mmCIF file of C-alpha atoms in Angstrom:
data_model
loop_
_atom_site.group_PDB
_atom_site.id
_atom_site.type_symbol
_atom_site.label_atom_id
_atom_site.label_comp_id
_atom_site.label_asym_id
_atom_site.label_seq_id
_atom_site.Cartn_x
_atom_site.Cartn_y
_atom_site.Cartn_z
ATOM 1 C CA UNK K 69 -14.308 10.253 -11.265
ATOM 2 C CA UNK K 70 -13.104 11.528 -14.623
ATOM 3 C CA UNK K 71 -15.079 10.599 -17.732
ATOM 4 C CA UNK K 72 -14.366 11.127 -21.413
ATOM 5 C CA UNK K 73 -15.405 9.608 -24.696
ATOM 6 C CA UNK K 74 -12.745 9.203 -27.332
ATOM 7 C CA UNK K 75 -12.563 7.982 -30.901
ATOM 8 C CA UNK K 76 -9.428 6.259 -32.130
ATOM 9 C CA UNK K 77 -8.586 7.090 -35.735
ATOM 10 C CA UNK K 78 -7.522 4.317 -38.089
ATOM 11 C CA UNK K 79 -4.659 6.510 -39.260
ATOM 12 C CA UNK K 80 -3.338 7.894 -36.018
ATOM 13 C CA UNK K 81 -3.872 7.733 -32.289
ATOM 14 C CA UNK K 82 -5.858 10.959 -32.263
ATOM 15 C CA UNK K 83 -8.362 11.690 -29.533
ATOM 16 C CA UNK K 84 -11.583 13.603 -30.083
ATOM 17 C CA UNK K 85 -14.951 13.944 -28.396
ATOM 18 C CA UNK K 86 -17.296 11.970 -30.643
ATOM 19 C CA UNK K 87 -20.775 10.800 -29.674
ATOM 20 C CA UNK K 88 -21.412 7.109 -30.314
ATOM 21 C CA UNK K 89 -23.933 6.290 -33.069
ATOM 22 C CA UNK K 90 -26.135 3.246 -33.472
ATOM 23 C CA UNK K 91 -23.547 1.799 -35.822
ATOM 24 C CA UNK K 92 -20.681 2.132 -33.332
ATOM 25 C CA UNK K 93 -19.338 -0.511 -30.983
ATOM 26 C CA UNK K 94 -18.716 0.957 -27.538
ATOM 27 C CA UNK K 95 -15.880 -0.434 -25.434
ATOM 28 C CA UNK K 96 -15.553 0.859 -21.900
ATOM 29 C CA UNK K 97 -12.094 1.246 -20.390
ATOM 30 C CA UNK K 98 -11.360 1.515 -16.670
ATOM 31 C CA UNK K 99 -7.915 2.729 -15.621
ATOM 32 C CA UNK K 100 -6.405 4.768 -12.800
ATOM 33 C CA UNK K 101 -5.725 8.327 -13.920
ATOM 34 C CA UNK K 102 -5.274 9.947 -10.512
ATOM 35 C CA UNK K 103 -3.221 9.415 -7.374
ATOM 36 C CA UNK K 104 -0.155 7.238 -6.819
ATOM 37 C CA UNK K 105 -0.868 5.002 -9.817
ATOM 38 C CA UNK K 106 -1.738 7.728 -12.364
ATOM 39 C CA UNK K 107 1.357 7.142 -14.513
ATOM 40 C CA UNK K 108 0.539 3.433 -14.601
ATOM 41 C CA UNK K 109 -3.025 4.085 -15.699
ATOM 42 C CA UNK K 110 -2.047 6.534 -18.402
ATOM 43 C CA UNK K 111 0.217 3.923 -19.958
ATOM 44 C CA UNK K 112 -2.615 1.396 -19.824
ATOM 45 C CA UNK K 113 -4.766 3.746 -21.909
ATOM 46 C CA UNK K 114 -1.953 4.016 -24.442
ATOM 47 C CA UNK K 115 -2.012 0.239 -24.795
ATOM 48 C CA UNK K 116 -5.751 0.188 -25.507
ATOM 49 C CA UNK K 117 -5.432 2.956 -28.063
ATOM 50 C CA UNK K 118 -2.635 1.089 -29.835
ATOM 51 C CA UNK K 119 -4.646 -2.139 -30.051
ATOM 52 C CA UNK K 120 -7.709 -0.398 -31.494
ATOM 53 C CA UNK K 121 -5.553 1.532 -33.950
ATOM 54 C CA UNK K 122 -3.818 -1.697 -35.016
ATOM 55 C CA UNK K 123 -7.266 -3.105 -35.829
ATOM 56 C CA UNK K 124 -7.965 -0.087 -38.008
ATOM 57 C CA UNK K 125 -10.382 1.539 -35.583
ATOM 58 C CA UNK K 126 -13.291 -0.493 -36.920
ATOM 59 C CA UNK K 127 -14.744 -3.995 -36.737
ATOM 60 C CA UNK K 128 -17.162 -5.353 -39.348
ATOM 61 C CA UNK K 129 -17.658 -1.846 -40.702
ATOM 62 C CA UNK K 130 -18.490 -0.406 -37.271
ATOM 63 C CA UNK K 131 -16.392 2.288 -35.621
ATOM 64 C CA UNK K 132 -14.936 1.474 -32.218
ATOM 65 C CA UNK K 133 -15.761 4.100 -29.597
ATOM 66 C CA UNK K 134 -13.705 4.031 -26.400
ATOM 67 C CA UNK K 135 -15.267 5.449 -23.262
ATOM 68 C CA UNK K 136 -12.630 5.868 -20.577
ATOM 69 C CA UNK K 137 -13.497 6.201 -16.885
ATOM 70 C CA UNK K 138 -10.908 6.711 -14.157
ATOM 71 C CA UNK K 139 -10.952 4.722 -10.946
ATOM 72 C CA UNK K 140 -8.713 5.383 -7.951
ATOM 73 C CA UNK K 141 -7.440 1.859 -7.067
ATOM 74 C CA UNK K 142 -10.336 1.217 -4.663
ATOM 75 C CA UNK K 143 -12.907 -1.541 -5.319
ATOM 76 C CA UNK K 144 -15.799 0.907 -4.885
ATOM 77 C CA UNK K 145 -14.449 3.274 -7.536
ATOM 78 C CA UNK K 146 -13.983 0.423 -10.018
ATOM 79 C CA UNK K 147 -17.548 -0.789 -9.431
ATOM 80 C CA UNK K 148 -18.919 2.744 -9.867
ATOM 81 C CA UNK K 149 -16.939 3.123 -13.095
ATOM 82 C CA UNK K 150 -18.231 -0.178 -14.464
ATOM 83 C CA UNK K 151 -21.842 0.597 -13.572
ATOM 84 C CA UNK K 152 -21.579 3.953 -15.334
ATOM 85 C CA UNK K 153 -20.113 2.377 -18.451
ATOM 86 C CA UNK K 154 -22.809 -0.301 -18.569
ATOM 87 C CA UNK K 155 -25.877 1.654 -17.481
ATOM 88 C CA UNK K 156 -25.161 5.090 -18.979
ATOM 89 C CA UNK K 157 -22.841 4.440 -21.912
ATOM 90 C CA UNK K 158 -24.225 1.093 -23.031
ATOM 91 C CA UNK K 159 -20.865 -0.703 -22.997
ATOM 92 C CA UNK K 160 -21.179 -4.456 -23.537
ATOM 93 C CA UNK K 161 -17.400 -4.891 -23.325
ATOM 94 C CA UNK K 162 -15.144 -3.408 -20.640
ATOM 95 C CA UNK K 163 -11.323 -3.512 -20.633
ATOM 96 C CA UNK K 164 -9.960 -3.030 -17.118
ATOM 97 C CA UNK K 165 -9.317 -2.566 -14.264
ATOM 98 C CA UNK K 166 -5.709 -1.848 -13.340
ATOM 99 C CA UNK K 167 -5.308 -2.697 -9.649
ATOM 100 C CA UNK K 168 -5.646 -6.002 -7.818
ATOM 101 C CA UNK K 169 -8.576 -5.426 -5.479
ATOM 102 C CA UNK K 170 -10.432 -3.608 -8.252
ATOM 103 C CA UNK K 171 -10.294 -6.821 -10.272
ATOM 104 C CA UNK K 172 -11.795 -8.862 -7.462
ATOM 105 C CA UNK K 173 -14.646 -6.344 -7.215
ATOM 106 C CA UNK K 174 -15.356 -6.399 -10.958
ATOM 107 C CA UNK K 175 -15.221 -10.199 -10.995
ATOM 108 C CA UNK K 176 -18.026 -10.166 -8.430
ATOM 109 C CA UNK K 177 -19.938 -7.386 -10.212
ATOM 110 C CA UNK K 178 -19.785 -9.233 -13.530
ATOM 111 C CA UNK K 179 -22.274 -11.804 -12.222
ATOM 112 C CA UNK K 180 -24.925 -9.090 -12.028
ATOM 113 C CA UNK K 181 -24.418 -8.239 -15.716
ATOM 114 C CA UNK K 182 -24.204 -11.606 -17.511
ATOM 115 C CA UNK K 183 -24.514 -9.974 -20.962
ATOM 116 C CA UNK K 184 -21.450 -7.773 -20.361
ATOM 117 C CA UNK K 185 -17.927 -9.112 -20.944
ATOM 118 C CA UNK K 186 -15.136 -7.795 -18.739
ATOM 119 C CA UNK K 187 -11.603 -8.294 -20.061
ATOM 120 C CA UNK K 188 -8.997 -7.555 -17.413
ATOM 121 C CA UNK K 189 -6.523 -4.735 -17.884
ATOM 122 C CA UNK K 190 -3.557 -5.377 -15.583
ATOM 123 C CA UNK K 191 -5.221 -6.314 -12.296
ATOM 124 C CA UNK K 192 -3.156 -9.195 -10.901
ATOM 125 C CA UNK K 193 -4.759 -10.503 -7.685
ATOM 126 C CA UNK K 194 -4.605 -14.287 -7.677
ATOM 127 C CA UNK K 195 -8.126 -15.088 -6.536
ATOM 128 C CA UNK K 196 -9.804 -13.016 -9.251
ATOM 129 C CA UNK K 197 -9.729 -16.127 -11.415
ATOM 130 C CA UNK K 198 -8.260 -18.915 -9.261
ATOM 131 C CA UNK K 199 -11.113 -19.188 -6.765
ATOM 132 C CA UNK K 200 -14.776 -18.748 -7.715
ATOM 133 C CA UNK K 201 -14.144 -17.399 -11.245
ATOM 134 C CA UNK K 202 -16.884 -15.649 -13.242
ATOM 135 C CA UNK K 203 -17.912 -16.877 -16.702
ATOM 136 C CA UNK K 204 -17.848 -13.357 -18.155
ATOM 137 C CA UNK K 205 -14.536 -12.186 -16.643
ATOM 138 C CA UNK K 206 -11.395 -12.886 -18.708
ATOM 139 C CA UNK K 207 -7.735 -12.240 -17.861
ATOM 140 C CA UNK K 208 -5.205 -12.369 -20.668
ATOM 141 C CA UNK K 209 -1.766 -12.015 -19.100
ATOM 142 C CA UNK K 210 -1.971 -13.949 -15.839
ATOM 143 C CA UNK K 211 -1.687 -12.934 -12.188
ATOM 144 C CA UNK K 212 1.023 -11.444 -10.023
ATOM 145 C CA UNK K 213 2.270 -14.795 -8.702
ATOM 146 C CA UNK K 214 2.847 -16.055 -12.244
ATOM 147 C CA UNK K 215 4.849 -12.883 -12.907
ATOM 148 C CA UNK K 216 7.342 -13.894 -10.211
ATOM 149 C CA UNK K 217 8.084 -17.367 -11.607
ATOM 150 C CA UNK K 218 11.815 -18.054 -11.461
ATOM 151 C CA UNK K 219 12.730 -15.134 -9.214
ATOM 152 C CA UNK K 220 12.747 -16.904 -5.845
ATOM 153 C CA UNK K 221 14.992 -19.671 -7.149
ATOM 154 C CA UNK K 222 17.299 -17.159 -8.864
ATOM 155 C CA UNK K 223 17.567 -15.032 -5.705
ATOM 156 C CA UNK K 224 18.480 -18.037 -3.544
ATOM 157 C CA UNK K 225 20.669 -20.094 -5.859
ATOM 158 C CA UNK K 226 22.352 -17.470 -8.075
ATOM 159 C CA UNK K 227 22.394 -14.310 -5.972
ATOM 160 C CA UNK K 228 22.996 -16.263 -2.754
ATOM 161 C CA UNK K 229 20.283 -14.494 -0.743
ATOM 162 C CA UNK K 230 19.176 -16.633 2.216
ATOM 163 C CA UNK K 231 17.211 -14.124 4.299
ATOM 164 C CA UNK K 232 14.926 -11.503 2.697
ATOM 165 C CA UNK K 233 12.609 -8.850 4.152
ATOM 166 C CA UNK K 234 9.465 -7.710 2.307
ATOM 167 C CA UNK K 235 8.151 -4.167 1.781
ATOM 168 C CA UNK K 236 4.847 -4.113 -0.089
ATOM 169 C CA UNK K 237 1.560 -2.279 -0.421
ATOM 170 C CA UNK K 238 -1.222 -3.673 1.716
ATOM 171 C CA UNK K 239 -3.700 -5.132 -0.769
ATOM 172 C CA UNK K 240 -4.386 -8.179 -2.892
ATOM 173 C CA UNK K 241 -1.899 -7.735 -5.770
ATOM 174 C CA UNK K 242 1.243 -7.372 -3.616
ATOM 175 C CA UNK K 243 0.038 -10.315 -1.511
ATOM 176 C CA UNK K 244 -0.033 -12.289 -4.769
ATOM 177 C CA UNK K 245 3.440 -11.104 -5.813
ATOM 178 C CA UNK K 246 4.885 -12.003 -2.414
ATOM 179 C CA UNK K 247 3.336 -15.471 -2.676
ATOM 180 C CA UNK K 248 4.884 -15.956 -6.113
ATOM 181 C CA UNK K 249 8.327 -14.996 -4.803
ATOM 182 C CA UNK K 250 8.102 -16.886 -1.511
ATOM 183 C CA UNK K 251 6.756 -20.105 -3.040
ATOM 184 C CA UNK K 252 10.125 -20.714 -4.702
ATOM 185 C CA UNK K 253 12.387 -18.854 -2.290
ATOM 186 C CA UNK K 254 11.124 -20.674 0.808
ATOM 187 C CA UNK K 255 11.113 -24.045 -0.963
ATOM 188 C CA UNK K 256 14.779 -23.481 -1.840
ATOM 189 C CA UNK K 257 15.615 -22.912 1.828
ATOM 190 C CA UNK K 258 15.250 -19.148 2.173
ATOM 191 C CA UNK K 259 13.528 -17.336 5.043
ATOM 192 C CA UNK K 260 11.419 -14.161 5.210
ATOM 193 C CA UNK K 261 11.626 -12.938 8.817
ATOM 194 C CA UNK K 262 9.718 -9.673 8.380
ATOM 195 C CA UNK K 263 7.036 -8.200 6.102
ATOM 196 C CA UNK K 264 6.154 -4.510 6.078
ATOM 197 C CA UNK K 265 2.738 -3.647 4.601
ATOM 198 C CA UNK K 266 2.053 -0.026 3.659
ATOM 199 C CA UNK K 267 -1.039 1.803 2.348
ATOM 200 C CA UNK K 268 -1.321 2.945 -1.262
ATOM 201 C CA UNK K 269 -0.271 6.583 -1.520
ATOM 202 C CA UNK K 270 2.014 6.485 1.507
ATOM 203 C CA UNK K 271 4.401 9.445 1.595
ATOM 204 C CA UNK K 272 6.543 8.800 4.678
ATOM 205 C CA UNK K 273 8.427 5.481 4.778
ATOM 206 C CA UNK K 274 10.838 6.473 7.549
ATOM 207 C CA UNK K 275 9.392 4.068 10.112
ATOM 208 C CA UNK K 276 9.677 1.200 7.625
ATOM 209 C CA UNK K 277 13.166 2.183 6.449
ATOM 210 C CA UNK K 278 14.588 2.153 9.978
ATOM 211 C CA UNK K 279 12.738 -1.023 10.980
ATOM 212 C CA UNK K 280 14.117 -3.281 8.251
ATOM 213 C CA UNK K 281 16.466 -5.810 9.887
ATOM 214 C CA UNK K 282 20.095 -5.088 9.082
ATOM 215 C CA UNK K 283 21.006 -8.766 8.829
ATOM 216 C CA UNK K 284 18.831 -9.515 5.762
ATOM 217 C CA UNK K 285 20.575 -10.240 2.470
ATOM 218 C CA UNK K 286 18.047 -8.355 0.334
ATOM 219 C CA UNK K 287 14.678 -6.589 0.377
ATOM 220 C CA UNK K 288 11.834 -7.761 -1.830
ATOM 221 C CA UNK K 289 9.962 -4.578 -2.791
ATOM 222 C CA UNK K 290 6.434 -4.831 -4.204
ATOM 223 C CA UNK K 291 5.430 -1.172 -4.509
ATOM 224 C CA UNK K 292 4.212 0.647 -7.609
ATOM 225 C CA UNK K 293 4.213 4.133 -9.104
ATOM 226 C CA UNK K 294 5.007 7.023 -6.779
ATOM 227 C CA UNK K 295 4.966 4.646 -3.790
ATOM 228 C CA UNK K 296 7.984 2.804 -5.192
ATOM 229 C CA UNK K 297 9.750 6.077 -5.988
ATOM 230 C CA UNK K 298 9.114 7.417 -2.469
ATOM 231 C CA UNK K 299 10.324 4.312 -0.642
ATOM 232 C CA UNK K 300 13.426 3.790 -2.767
ATOM 233 C CA UNK K 301 14.357 7.466 -2.510
ATOM 234 C CA UNK K 302 13.977 7.544 1.271
ATOM 235 C CA UNK K 303 15.810 4.238 1.700
ATOM 236 C CA UNK K 304 18.740 5.466 -0.377
ATOM 237 C CA UNK K 305 18.814 8.866 1.343
ATOM 238 C CA UNK K 306 18.958 7.127 4.735
ATOM 239 C CA UNK K 307 22.286 5.661 3.667
ATOM 240 C CA UNK K 308 21.232 2.022 3.408
ATOM 241 C CA UNK K 309 22.346 -0.139 0.507
ATOM 242 C CA UNK K 310 20.866 -3.590 1.054
ATOM 243 C CA UNK K 311 20.242 -5.139 -2.390
ATOM 244 C CA UNK K 312 16.750 -4.897 -3.877
ATOM 245 C CA UNK K 313 14.659 -7.638 -5.460
ATOM 246 C CA UNK K 314 11.861 -6.069 -7.437
ATOM 247 C CA UNK K 315 8.199 -6.834 -7.830
ATOM 248 C CA UNK K 316 6.835 -6.593 -11.349
ATOM 249 C CA UNK K 317 5.594 -3.009 -11.059
ATOM 250 C CA UNK K 318 8.558 -1.851 -8.973
ATOM 251 C CA UNK K 319 11.100 -2.758 -11.630
ATOM 252 C CA UNK K 320 9.036 -1.314 -14.470
ATOM 253 C CA UNK K 321 9.434 1.638 -16.819
ATOM 254 C CA UNK K 322 6.886 3.597 -14.779
ATOM 255 C CA UNK K 323 9.494 3.645 -11.990
ATOM 256 C CA UNK K 324 12.754 3.318 -13.932
ATOM 257 C CA UNK K 325 11.872 6.355 -16.078
ATOM 258 C CA UNK K 326 11.764 8.604 -13.017
ATOM 259 C CA UNK K 327 14.676 10.962 -12.429
ATOM 260 C CA UNK K 328 15.454 9.972 -8.856
ATOM 261 C CA UNK K 329 18.532 9.542 -6.697
ATOM 262 C CA UNK K 330 17.996 5.801 -6.142
ATOM 263 C CA UNK K 331 18.702 4.901 -9.771
ATOM 264 C CA UNK K 332 22.242 3.612 -9.210
ATOM 265 C CA UNK K 333 21.026 1.406 -6.357
ATOM 266 C CA UNK K 334 18.782 -0.518 -8.753
ATOM 267 C CA UNK K 335 21.403 -1.419 -11.357
ATOM 268 C CA UNK K 336 21.752 -5.203 -11.242
ATOM 269 C CA UNK K 337 18.543 -5.713 -9.253
ATOM 270 C CA UNK K 338 16.573 -8.804 -10.326
ATOM 271 C CA UNK K 339 12.803 -8.944 -10.730
ATOM 272 C CA UNK K 340 10.060 -10.959 -12.366
ATOM 273 C CA UNK K 341 7.766 -9.722 -15.111
ATOM 274 C CA UNK K 342 6.056 -10.699 -18.364
ATOM 275 C CA UNK K 343 7.328 -7.401 -19.859
ATOM 276 C CA UNK K 344 11.004 -6.628 -20.576
ATOM 277 C CA UNK K 345 11.907 -3.119 -21.725
ATOM 278 C CA UNK K 346 15.009 -4.174 -23.716
ATOM 279 C CA UNK K 347 14.111 -7.438 -25.399
ATOM 280 C CA UNK K 348 15.148 -8.321 -28.926
ATOM 281 C CA UNK K 349 12.256 -10.461 -30.132
ATOM 282 C CA UNK K 350 10.925 -9.125 -33.462
ATOM 283 C CA UNK K 351 7.472 -8.676 -31.961
ATOM 284 C CA UNK K 352 8.644 -6.647 -28.960
ATOM 285 C CA UNK K 353 11.004 -4.577 -31.093
ATOM 286 C CA UNK K 354 8.109 -3.665 -33.395
ATOM 287 C CA UNK K 355 5.732 -2.981 -30.496
ATOM 288 C CA UNK K 356 8.257 -0.754 -28.729
ATOM 289 C CA UNK K 357 8.961 1.180 -31.928
ATOM 290 C CA UNK K 358 5.235 1.714 -32.546
ATOM 291 C CA UNK K 359 4.806 2.879 -28.948
ATOM 292 C CA UNK K 360 7.707 5.339 -29.221
ATOM 293 C CA UNK K 361 6.360 6.735 -32.489
ATOM 294 C CA UNK K 362 2.816 7.127 -31.195
ATOM 295 C CA UNK K 363 3.854 8.491 -27.784
ATOM 296 C CA UNK K 364 7.116 10.445 -28.047
ATOM 297 C CA UNK K 365 6.419 11.877 -24.591
ATOM 298 C CA UNK K 366 5.601 8.446 -23.122
ATOM 299 C CA UNK K 367 7.866 6.213 -21.074
ATOM 300 C CA UNK K 368 11.285 4.943 -22.148
ATOM 301 C CA UNK K 369 9.631 1.670 -23.222
ATOM 302 C CA UNK K 370 6.115 0.234 -22.931
ATOM 303 C CA UNK K 371 5.321 -0.635 -19.332
ATOM 304 C CA UNK K 372 3.590 -3.757 -18.082
ATOM 305 C CA UNK K 373 0.392 -1.686 -18.097
ATOM 306 C CA UNK K 374 0.626 -0.704 -21.763
ATOM 307 C CA UNK K 375 1.462 -4.331 -22.582
ATOM 308 C CA UNK K 376 -1.441 -5.869 -20.667
ATOM 309 C CA UNK K 377 -4.107 -3.338 -21.574
ATOM 310 C CA UNK K 378 -2.983 -3.798 -25.168
ATOM 311 C CA UNK K 379 -3.514 -7.563 -24.900
ATOM 312 C CA UNK K 380 -6.940 -7.094 -23.350
ATOM 313 C CA UNK K 381 -8.021 -4.741 -26.120
ATOM 314 C CA UNK K 382 -6.357 -6.931 -28.749
ATOM 315 C CA UNK K 383 -8.390 -9.904 -27.544
ATOM 316 C CA UNK K 384 -11.546 -7.784 -27.740
ATOM 317 C CA UNK K 385 -10.752 -6.788 -31.330
ATOM 318 C CA UNK K 386 -10.035 -10.373 -32.383
ATOM 319 C CA UNK K 387 -13.184 -11.635 -30.709
ATOM 320 C CA UNK K 388 -15.365 -8.952 -32.265
ATOM 321 C CA UNK K 389 -13.924 -9.678 -35.702
ATOM 322 C CA UNK K 390 -14.716 -13.369 -35.279
ATOM 323 C CA UNK K 391 -18.395 -12.656 -34.495
ATOM 324 C CA UNK K 392 -18.646 -9.929 -37.159
ATOM 325 C CA UNK K 393 -19.227 -7.312 -34.477
ATOM 326 C CA UNK K 394 -22.488 -8.976 -33.404
ATOM 327 C CA UNK K 395 -23.202 -8.964 -29.664
ATOM 328 C CA UNK K 396 -26.971 -9.339 -30.040
ATOM 329 C CA UNK K 397 -26.924 -12.697 -28.234
ATOM 330 C CA UNK K 398 -25.718 -10.989 -25.064
ATOM 331 C CA UNK K 399 -22.114 -11.611 -26.055
ATOM 332 C CA UNK K 400 -22.358 -15.406 -25.746
ATOM 333 C CA UNK K 401 -20.645 -16.166 -29.075
ATOM 334 C CA UNK K 402 -18.062 -13.462 -28.371
ATOM 335 C CA UNK K 403 -17.171 -15.070 -25.042
ATOM 336 C CA UNK K 404 -16.936 -18.497 -26.647
ATOM 337 C CA UNK K 405 -14.367 -17.075 -29.051
ATOM 338 C CA UNK K 406 -12.407 -15.436 -26.227
ATOM 339 C CA UNK K 407 -12.277 -18.696 -24.268
ATOM 340 C CA UNK K 408 -10.462 -20.497 -27.076
ATOM 341 C CA UNK K 409 -8.536 -17.522 -28.438
ATOM 342 C CA UNK K 410 -4.808 -17.862 -29.036
ATOM 343 C CA UNK K 411 -2.697 -15.013 -30.342
ATOM 344 C CA UNK K 412 0.879 -13.739 -30.409
ATOM 345 C CA UNK K 413 1.474 -11.207 -27.660
ATOM 346 C CA UNK K 414 3.818 -8.207 -27.928
ATOM 347 C CA UNK K 415 6.749 -10.105 -26.390
ATOM 348 C CA UNK K 416 6.412 -12.826 -29.030
ATOM 349 C CA UNK K 417 5.008 -15.725 -26.992
ATOM 350 C CA UNK K 418 1.576 -17.237 -27.455
ATOM 351 C CA UNK K 419 -1.229 -16.065 -25.184
ATOM 352 C CA UNK K 420 -3.979 -18.536 -24.335
ATOM 353 C CA UNK K 421 -6.352 -19.095 -21.433
ATOM 354 C CA UNK K 422 -6.887 -21.905 -18.947
ATOM 355 C CA UNK K 423 -10.266 -23.309 -17.922
ATOM 356 C CA UNK K 424 -10.789 -20.353 -15.542
ATOM 357 C CA UNK K 425 -10.186 -17.852 -18.384
ATOM 358 C CA UNK K 426 -6.797 -16.849 -16.948
ATOM 359 C CA UNK K 427 -3.692 -16.500 -19.083
ATOM 360 C CA UNK K 428 -0.898 -19.068 -19.250
ATOM 361 C CA UNK K 429 2.244 -16.961 -19.495
ATOM 362 C CA UNK K 430 5.898 -16.974 -20.412
ATOM 363 C CA UNK K 431 7.590 -15.112 -17.585
ATOM 364 C CA UNK K 432 10.954 -13.370 -17.478
ATOM 365 C CA UNK K 433 13.522 -13.147 -14.728
ATOM 366 C CA UNK K 434 15.117 -9.783 -15.482
ATOM 367 C CA UNK K 435 17.766 -7.409 -14.189
ATOM 368 C CA UNK K 436 18.070 -3.638 -14.281
ATOM 369 C CA UNK K 437 20.896 -2.191 -16.384
ATOM 370 C CA UNK K 438 22.046 1.238 -17.477
ATOM 371 C CA UNK K 439 21.733 1.996 -21.185
ATOM 372 C CA UNK K 440 24.392 3.908 -23.113
ATOM 373 C CA UNK K 441 22.314 7.081 -22.866
ATOM 374 C CA UNK K 442 22.232 6.810 -19.066
ATOM 375 C CA UNK K 443 18.608 5.709 -18.790
ATOM 376 C CA UNK K 444 17.618 2.527 -16.991
ATOM 377 C CA UNK K 445 16.108 -0.500 -18.680
ATOM 378 C CA UNK K 446 15.579 -4.193 -18.020
ATOM 379 C CA UNK K 447 17.001 -7.184 -19.836
ATOM 380 C CA UNK K 448 16.115 -10.864 -19.576
ATOM 381 C CA UNK K 449 18.183 -13.338 -17.574
ATOM 382 C CA UNK K 450 15.879 -16.327 -17.931
ATOM 383 C CA UNK K 451 12.533 -17.197 -19.525
ATOM 384 C CA UNK K 452 10.157 -19.500 -17.636
ATOM 385 C CA UNK K 453 7.683 -20.834 -20.173
ATOM 386 C CA UNK K 454 4.039 -21.864 -19.795
ATOM 387 C CA UNK K 455 3.532 -20.694 -16.219
ATOM 388 C CA UNK K 456 0.041 -21.594 -15.045
ATOM 389 C CA UNK K 457 -1.869 -20.175 -12.106
ATOM 390 C CA UNK K 458 -0.881 -22.951 -9.702
ATOM 391 C CA UNK K 459 2.797 -22.422 -10.555
ATOM 392 C CA UNK K 460 3.174 -25.946 -11.887
ATOM 393 C CA UNK K 461 1.800 -27.579 -8.748
ATOM 394 C CA UNK K 462 -1.112 -29.976 -8.550
ATOM 395 C CA UNK K 463 -4.230 -27.727 -8.386
ATOM 396 C CA UNK K 464 -5.719 -29.485 -5.346
ATOM 397 C CA UNK K 465 -2.434 -29.226 -3.453
ATOM 398 C CA UNK K 466 -1.994 -25.578 -4.391
ATOM 399 C CA UNK K 467 -5.551 -24.627 -3.400
ATOM 400 C CA UNK K 468 -5.180 -26.470 -0.103
ATOM 401 C CA UNK K 469 -2.617 -23.850 0.872
ATOM 402 C CA UNK K 470 -5.489 -21.390 1.313
ATOM 403 C CA UNK K 471 -6.103 -17.894 -0.025
ATOM 404 C CA UNK K 472 -3.117 -15.588 -0.202
ATOM 405 C CA UNK K 473 -2.996 -12.926 2.515
ATOM 406 C CA UNK K 474 -0.630 -10.810 4.591
ATOM 407 C CA UNK K 475 0.353 -13.885 6.563
ATOM 408 C CA UNK K 476 0.039 -16.612 3.939
ATOM 409 C CA UNK K 477 2.566 -17.809 2.922
ATOM 410 C CA UNK K 478 5.023 -17.636 5.781
ATOM 411 C CA UNK K 479 8.599 -18.873 6.279
ATOM 412 C CA UNK K 480 10.138 -16.833 9.116
#
């Protein structure tokens, strides 16, 4: 598990080893900096650095010290990272984690540290906040089902897809994404005859590629990082060309920025996401320009991970400012501020929380397109506003459907 302490300058996003003093405010950050999701995690760190720099690097005259610990997408690694930040580094605020099952683990861990506030990075498993939420776990940005709002209806009604197969990683976040897609797609009349679940870090997708039914109209792919690159490359090299519908982290700059042979296959592919690479709102234009200036060797546009880690850190900065940097009450006043916080997010919409401290989001149905310079980006087709965690359904009815899993929902 990698560990470093960094200071973010008010003038630039410089990184230096600086020991925290009694006058500093320590914020722990958990992200994935190794394995299949390393590129995702690195962009998350960029988002945190940008938010702290935007706040001037200080709150109430106190310097902000970021202590970054890498996890590896497993719940155990996220718990170990959090314990280290709390017990060794004295962090009273943690921003993270990145991956779905990590978030569930930190939600549970947070109950053992009631004076520590955990602000989610990009972890998108539904039940982290929907069922049995924790009073000191906050998620600005919503879950993976919310990020698919509009896509199932668009795929069925506009694209004309009636039968779709699923290829997804076998853990809580892809389950949540599949639920978000299938909730609309199945209600519209579509069917999902086959789901293929693969482990994180899988290298050989040949058995999946040749098992996908040839009579499906499209494949819904919910893979991230190098997993997405590997599957799409092997599918294209096998000579198949069934249209792709993308999960939020499949059709993302972390994948679209790769120089791979499948690029042409993705042009025109729809997906759902709260982050659009090529979006002309003044806020997103400014955020993208600041990202490009700070990270000339970064991605072609801020990814969903930079966006969501930025919002988590931005919320922390706003909350700390409101309490004058004082966490001496165990963070109680700070958490009260977070619960009622409302701010403009990088895409321009308002971010606010529901009663379970989960974000209510504006979601985009997007499509992949080729820019003039030959790179791939995404542009919005539709905006679905004010998406809550029960996808507009009555909460009791939605919860009665049971926890999301490999087999729930189903519409074969």
